[in-house]
Amino acid sequence: MLLIAECKARFEFLFYRLNQSTQCPFCSESGICDVKPDKGHERELRRMEISCPRCNENFSGRFPELIIHLDKHRDLPCPNCAEKFVFPQELDSHQYNTCEHRVVECPLSFLGCDKKVPHKYIDKHHLNNWHQRYLLNFVHAILSPSSLNKILSTDSKNTEQTFEQTLREYLEKINPLIEDADQSMRNCSQLSSKRQDIETKINGIRTQSVAIKESSENNVKLMESIYQIIANMTEILNKMKSQPIGGPRLLDIDGTYIWKVKLSDLTSSQQTLQSEVFLTSKSGYKLVLQCEIYENKSTSTSYISVAVAILRGDYDAILSWPMLYPITLTIVDLSGKRSDISYPIHMDPYMLPLQRPMNDSNPPCKVEQFYPLEKITKNNSYYVQNNAMFIRAHLDFVGGSLDSISNGEQQKLPNYDSARNKIAS
């Protein structure tokens, strides 16, 4: 780097270092010159046209561009650490002076410690037993009586000179050892400080890990709670969807209720389908229809099974029990030929399904073999259109109870299974 002196003369930085205690070589002023970096020199370098010293004619440009270009020539690797350099001089200086992996001799090689180790491990070598043993031998040799007698046995006039010379030789050998020992102590101190810093960081990481673990467990519990809340809300929403917005539906003015059943839902789910809840009047009986597939094991025939059940209502206390108003269940003919399939429910005043409900629902009054499933599902069926059939329930409030209907007109139902056919309100 060039420096500019107070006298405006430029000269090399190294020359300034060698002569800073003398007079200025340009203006002959005594003392140390007031110098500062030469910014003009830097600007001149940036404008200077220069060729690449490695590839010559292959590059010609300004100095900043050369610095970038030289990175392409960084192809001289150090055999010890594989770091790459541009010029052989750089590589040589690195190998012999700065490379941490260069092999160096022990400072006590003159005493027999002939170990050669990489420079980065020399401090560790100074602390091992092998090196320490030679160091002790060296100290003992200096302080041994034989060494002193050897010095004192010379001529008296040369004794002082010989003794001084011997001490100088020993001091020249001891000083590097002291410097190495000091450096080793500093390294040990730095390693100890770094160890404490690392232990502090590890303890901090452990504390954070415990906090993260606790936070994760709390998050898992929170997610489980949220999942349970969502499940409960979904269940409530499904129940709300299954009920009409304006409350239970009322029978039509002619005493009928019609339920649309998707045939695919009935055949694919193999479960009991249930209609919406309906009332005979605003303060009347609360009813629901059921539909499912019934398998007759003796004949291996599948049937459509239709049932009606009485649910516990808000006005049961003012109604007449048992409920004996005639009920007729019908699968509606959709062809217009009025070939409906109808069954009247057998009304026995002693039947449990007709009594006042003590639970959410009474057992259903069921016609298990209402109509063969095969006839319902065949092509061009009168009873299915667009994957839907319609089941109608008719309650006769005008004719009174079924006591006026002959027994021959009433079809008795098979025994019902109250546990299997429980209906939720």
XYZ file of C-alpha atoms in Angstrom:
425
model
C 0.000 0.000 0.000
C 1.220 3.520 -0.768
C 1.203 6.277 1.834
C 1.233 9.978 1.296
C 3.363 12.100 3.629
C 2.673 15.592 4.862
C 5.117 16.768 2.232
C 2.913 15.151 -0.470
C 5.568 12.551 -1.327
C 4.430 8.976 -1.921
C 6.388 6.016 -0.687
C 5.841 2.363 0.179
C 4.369 1.478 3.571
C 7.251 -0.908 4.318
C 9.776 1.860 3.707
C 7.875 4.090 6.098
C 7.955 1.381 8.805
C 11.717 0.973 8.472
C 12.426 4.676 8.581
C 9.658 6.121 10.736
C 12.093 7.096 13.516
C 14.348 9.090 11.124
C 13.871 12.128 8.980
C 11.679 12.158 5.922
C 13.679 10.937 2.920
C 11.951 13.454 0.629
C 11.673 16.740 2.529
C 14.504 16.087 5.070
C 12.245 17.111 7.939
C 13.238 15.423 11.213
C 10.894 13.284 13.279
C 7.987 11.078 12.270
C 6.062 12.171 9.212
C 2.317 12.699 9.383
C 1.182 10.024 6.938
C -2.200 8.768 5.780
C -3.461 6.320 3.136
C -3.120 7.607 -0.379
C -6.696 7.655 -1.783
C -5.374 8.947 -5.100
C -3.274 5.823 -5.448
C -6.401 3.678 -4.954
C -8.272 5.604 -7.620
C -5.328 5.210 -10.019
C -5.327 1.476 -9.419
C -9.023 1.265 -10.229
C -8.456 3.025 -13.569
C -5.331 1.045 -14.455
C -5.512 -1.343 -17.414
C -3.759 -4.607 -16.532
C -3.315 -8.091 -18.000
C -3.801 -11.311 -16.115
C -0.419 -12.617 -14.865
C -1.650 -16.186 -15.227
C -3.216 -16.243 -18.680
C -1.643 -13.054 -20.175
C -3.475 -12.291 -23.439
C -6.633 -14.090 -22.356
C -7.677 -11.191 -20.114
C -7.191 -7.458 -20.201
C -9.238 -5.182 -18.005
C -9.290 -2.849 -15.020
C -7.790 -3.763 -11.682
C -11.118 -4.544 -9.820
C -12.101 -6.857 -12.675
C -8.726 -8.630 -12.400
C -9.418 -9.520 -8.754
C -12.656 -11.235 -9.796
C -10.960 -12.864 -12.794
C -8.139 -14.360 -10.688
C -10.655 -16.503 -8.761
C -10.897 -18.634 -11.901
C -7.174 -19.433 -11.537
C -7.434 -20.536 -7.916
C -6.334 -24.063 -8.788
C -3.149 -24.649 -6.737
C -4.239 -26.802 -3.741
C -2.340 -27.070 -0.486
C -1.396 -30.738 -0.005
C -2.086 -30.451 3.726
C -5.478 -28.691 3.926
C -6.651 -28.596 0.265
C -7.081 -24.789 0.339
C -6.504 -23.406 -3.177
C -4.316 -20.473 -4.296
C -3.642 -18.498 -7.452
C 0.145 -18.070 -7.357
C 2.885 -20.540 -6.326
C 4.359 -17.898 -3.985
C 1.076 -17.744 -2.088
C 1.009 -21.519 -1.820
C 4.608 -21.700 -0.539
C 4.011 -18.992 2.072
C 0.875 -20.756 3.226
C 2.536 -24.181 3.433
C 5.489 -23.006 5.510
C 4.004 -20.206 7.601
C 0.224 -20.214 8.070
C -1.208 -23.653 7.277
C -2.575 -25.174 10.464
C -1.952 -28.670 9.084
C 1.753 -28.147 8.319
C 4.017 -30.548 10.210
C 6.428 -28.873 12.681
C 9.148 -30.159 14.997
C 8.934 -29.974 18.754
C 10.957 -27.036 20.249
C 12.726 -29.634 22.459
C 14.049 -31.595 19.484
C 17.636 -30.729 20.573
C 16.918 -32.652 23.809
C 15.541 -35.731 22.072
C 11.839 -34.924 21.778
C 11.707 -35.747 18.086
C 7.930 -35.715 17.697
C 6.559 -34.049 14.569
C 2.928 -32.974 14.756
C 0.561 -30.730 12.770
C 0.810 -27.119 13.894
C -2.796 -27.032 15.092
C -1.965 -29.793 17.631
C 1.391 -28.411 18.886
C -0.222 -26.926 22.027
C -1.723 -30.292 22.853
C 1.697 -31.895 22.315
C 3.294 -29.454 24.809
C 0.959 -30.755 27.511
C 1.476 -34.480 27.011
C 3.694 -36.609 29.238
C 6.315 -37.238 26.526
C 7.087 -33.536 26.074
C 6.878 -32.710 29.794
C 9.429 -35.419 30.596
C 12.022 -33.914 28.220
C 11.292 -30.461 29.608
C 12.030 -31.664 33.155
C 15.234 -33.321 31.955
C 16.283 -30.032 30.394
C 15.687 -28.107 33.655
C 17.583 -30.729 35.664
C 20.486 -30.510 33.215
C 20.723 -26.763 33.750
C 20.660 -26.989 37.536
C 22.773 -30.154 37.912
C 26.120 -29.885 39.844
C 28.004 -31.503 36.932
C 27.046 -28.632 34.636
C 28.202 -26.075 37.208
C 31.480 -27.953 37.868
C 32.153 -28.105 34.142
C 31.826 -24.365 33.924
C 33.892 -23.690 37.062
C 36.696 -26.072 35.980
C 37.801 -23.717 33.217
C 40.389 -21.000 33.659
C 39.416 -18.340 36.139
C 39.635 -15.544 33.632
C 37.392 -17.401 31.204
C 34.959 -18.719 33.847
C 32.725 -15.662 33.839
C 32.692 -15.478 30.058
C 31.975 -19.192 29.672
C 29.246 -19.072 32.313
C 27.627 -16.080 30.626
C 27.807 -17.733 27.244
C 26.278 -20.930 28.598
C 23.443 -19.001 30.248
C 22.778 -17.150 27.003
C 22.565 -20.403 25.103
C 20.152 -21.815 27.652
C 18.099 -18.629 27.646
C 17.878 -18.711 23.873
C 16.470 -22.227 24.153
C 14.233 -21.424 27.141
C 12.617 -18.273 25.710
C 10.781 -20.098 22.902
C 9.651 -22.676 25.440
C 8.326 -19.942 27.702
C 6.463 -18.375 24.787
C 5.019 -21.753 23.845
C 4.040 -22.386 27.460
C 2.394 -18.967 27.707
C 0.549 -19.605 24.485
C -0.548 -23.001 25.766
C -1.831 -21.424 28.980
C -3.756 -18.816 27.005
C -5.197 -21.529 24.801
C -6.194 -23.527 27.874
C -7.856 -20.444 29.331
C -9.712 -19.804 26.090
C -10.784 -23.449 25.882
C -12.011 -23.303 29.466
C -13.996 -20.147 28.708
C -15.425 -21.694 25.562
C -16.318 -24.818 27.513
C -18.221 -22.741 30.049
C -20.006 -20.870 27.254
C -20.927 -24.157 25.562
C -22.182 -25.625 28.857
C -24.279 -22.490 29.408
C -25.729 -22.805 25.914
C -26.399 -26.523 26.435
C -28.207 -25.798 29.696
C -30.232 -23.129 27.899
C -31.072 -25.587 25.128
C -32.121 -28.179 27.711
C -34.375 -25.630 29.399
C -35.869 -24.683 26.042
C -36.334 -28.358 25.166
C -38.257 -28.963 28.397
C -40.399 -25.889 27.713
C -41.013 -27.012 24.116
C -41.955 -30.501 25.297
C -44.417 -29.100 27.847
C -45.817 -26.736 25.214
C -46.187 -29.632 22.749
C -48.012 -31.753 25.314
C -50.318 -28.840 26.101
C -50.921 -28.312 22.389
C -51.772 -32.000 21.957
C -54.255 -31.799 24.839
C -55.704 -28.618 23.361
C -56.051 -30.259 19.936
C -57.777 -33.268 21.516
C -60.181 -30.931 23.322
C -60.850 -29.016 20.091
C -61.407 -32.286 18.232
C -63.876 -33.425 20.872
C -65.694 -30.072 20.724
C -65.885 -30.316 16.927
C -67.204 -33.884 17.184
C -69.880 -32.774 19.670
C -70.826 -29.804 17.497
C -71.043 -32.090 14.443
C -73.327 -34.461 16.306
C -75.553 -31.575 17.425
C -75.587 -30.161 13.893
C -76.584 -33.531 12.445
C -79.420 -33.758 14.935
C -80.520 -30.247 14.038
C -80.417 -31.106 10.329
C -82.596 -34.149 10.915
C -85.309 -31.994 12.443
C -87.453 -29.482 10.540
C -86.590 -25.852 11.118
C -90.118 -24.986 12.213
C -90.455 -27.954 14.570
C -92.033 -31.380 13.857
C -94.134 -31.581 10.719
C -97.929 -31.887 10.995
C -100.123 -34.336 9.120
C -101.742 -33.052 5.967
C -105.373 -31.960 6.188
C -106.524 -35.407 5.016
C -104.578 -37.122 7.818
C -101.654 -38.333 5.691
C -97.875 -38.045 5.860
C -95.677 -38.939 2.850
C -92.003 -39.891 3.226
C -89.538 -39.905 0.286
C -87.023 -42.778 0.599
C -83.847 -43.046 -1.519
C -83.610 -46.669 -2.610
C -79.790 -46.532 -2.899
C -79.505 -45.425 0.748
C -81.757 -48.304 1.797
C -79.895 -51.014 -0.138
C -76.318 -49.803 0.382
C -76.339 -48.965 4.098
C -78.163 -52.144 5.251
C -79.392 -50.057 8.175
C -82.755 -48.794 9.325
C -83.763 -45.496 7.724
C -85.952 -43.129 9.723
C -88.229 -40.341 8.564
C -88.528 -36.921 10.135
C -90.709 -36.696 13.241
C -94.323 -35.677 12.547
C -97.348 -34.801 14.729
C -100.998 -35.654 14.253
C -101.733 -32.045 15.351
C -99.906 -29.260 17.204
C -100.844 -30.927 20.494
C -101.297 -34.462 19.129
C -99.401 -37.746 18.976
C -95.723 -37.734 17.987
C -94.838 -40.365 15.344
C -92.023 -41.504 13.068
C -91.733 -43.955 10.151
C -89.068 -46.619 9.628
C -87.874 -48.537 6.583
C -85.297 -51.338 6.298
C -84.402 -54.567 4.476
C -85.797 -57.730 6.090
C -84.226 -61.108 5.256
C -86.492 -64.154 5.429
C -83.964 -66.887 6.179
C -86.377 -69.733 5.562
C -87.112 -68.621 1.980
C -83.885 -66.628 1.392
C -85.998 -63.721 0.224
C -85.420 -60.028 0.933
C -88.364 -57.765 1.712
C -89.033 -54.080 2.225
C -89.988 -53.667 5.894
C -92.066 -50.605 6.929
C -92.917 -49.594 10.511
C -94.450 -46.753 12.513
C -93.487 -45.871 16.099
C -94.975 -43.565 18.733
C -92.471 -41.197 20.354
C -92.731 -39.453 23.694
C -94.308 -36.039 23.125
C -94.932 -32.842 25.042
C -98.708 -33.320 25.137
C -98.934 -37.020 26.064
C -100.580 -36.151 29.391
C -103.743 -34.809 27.698
C -104.041 -37.473 24.968
C -106.081 -40.679 25.010
C -104.155 -43.921 25.622
C -103.765 -46.403 24.106
C -103.649 -44.697 20.708
C -106.237 -46.663 18.686
C -106.764 -44.444 15.625
C -106.448 -46.672 12.525
C -103.065 -46.359 10.690
C -102.549 -47.534 7.118
C -99.035 -47.788 5.608
C -98.729 -47.581 1.810
C -95.982 -47.797 -0.839
C -97.328 -45.423 -3.495
C -97.732 -46.529 -7.135
C -95.983 -43.887 -9.239
C -97.291 -45.088 -12.613
C -100.735 -43.523 -12.139
C -102.510 -46.904 -12.182
C -103.316 -46.623 -8.462
C -101.806 -50.042 -7.703
C -100.667 -48.945 -4.258
C -99.387 -51.552 -1.781
C -101.196 -50.890 1.525
C -101.298 -52.561 4.935
C -103.486 -51.487 7.903
C -101.786 -51.680 11.312
C -103.387 -54.143 13.743
C -104.679 -52.086 16.679
C -104.785 -54.143 19.857
C -105.452 -51.997 22.987
C -103.082 -54.258 24.933
C -100.136 -53.875 22.550
C -97.155 -52.118 24.137
C -96.377 -50.045 20.970
C -99.778 -48.290 21.364
C -99.408 -47.361 25.029
C -98.201 -44.019 26.358
C -94.369 -43.939 25.921
C -92.362 -44.193 29.118
C -89.064 -43.837 27.217
C -88.061 -41.765 24.224
C -89.789 -44.214 21.908
C -92.147 -47.175 21.957
C -91.263 -50.339 20.039
C -92.413 -49.952 16.405
C -95.483 -51.466 14.821
C -93.823 -53.200 11.887
C -94.802 -54.949 8.663
C -91.654 -56.984 8.070
C -92.627 -58.575 4.728
C -94.232 -55.495 3.196
C -93.148 -56.165 -0.387
C -90.335 -58.210 -2.031
C -87.233 -56.127 -2.611
C -86.594 -57.755 -5.979
C -89.920 -56.487 -7.358
C -89.247 -52.997 -6.038
C -85.787 -52.762 -7.629
C -86.534 -54.360 -11.003
C -86.580 -52.236 -14.155
C -89.796 -50.399 -14.982
C -91.023 -50.809 -11.404
C -94.248 -48.915 -10.668
C -92.961 -47.914 -7.245
C -89.522 -46.362 -7.976
C -88.629 -43.295 -10.012
C -85.247 -41.541 -10.049
C -83.968 -43.829 -7.271
C -86.846 -42.802 -4.943
C -90.002 -44.435 -3.599
C -92.711 -42.849 -1.440
C -94.207 -44.316 1.748
C -97.515 -42.872 2.975
C -98.974 -43.123 6.486
C -102.713 -42.363 6.878
C -104.431 -41.900 10.248
C -108.240 -42.103 10.284
C -109.537 -39.701 12.919
C -113.047 -39.588 11.391
C -113.896 -43.303 11.588
C -112.772 -43.547 15.210
C -110.902 -46.532 16.592
C -110.410 -49.821 14.766
C -113.045 -51.484 16.911
C -115.437 -50.813 14.017
C -113.169 -52.666 11.552
C -113.600 -56.417 11.245
C -110.815 -58.681 12.330
C -110.552 -60.060 8.825
C -109.482 -56.674 7.506
C -106.681 -56.342 10.025
C -103.372 -58.008 9.247
C -101.647 -59.177 12.410
C -97.972 -58.293 12.753
C -95.138 -60.682 13.643
C -93.565 -60.334 17.073
C -91.312 -57.275 17.302
C -87.863 -57.040 18.861
C -87.962 -53.970 21.095
C -84.179 -53.891 21.542
C -83.400 -54.179 17.828
C -86.029 -51.668 16.695
C -85.457 -48.874 19.255
C -86.040 -45.442 17.659
C -84.315 -42.313 18.836
C -86.536 -39.288 19.393
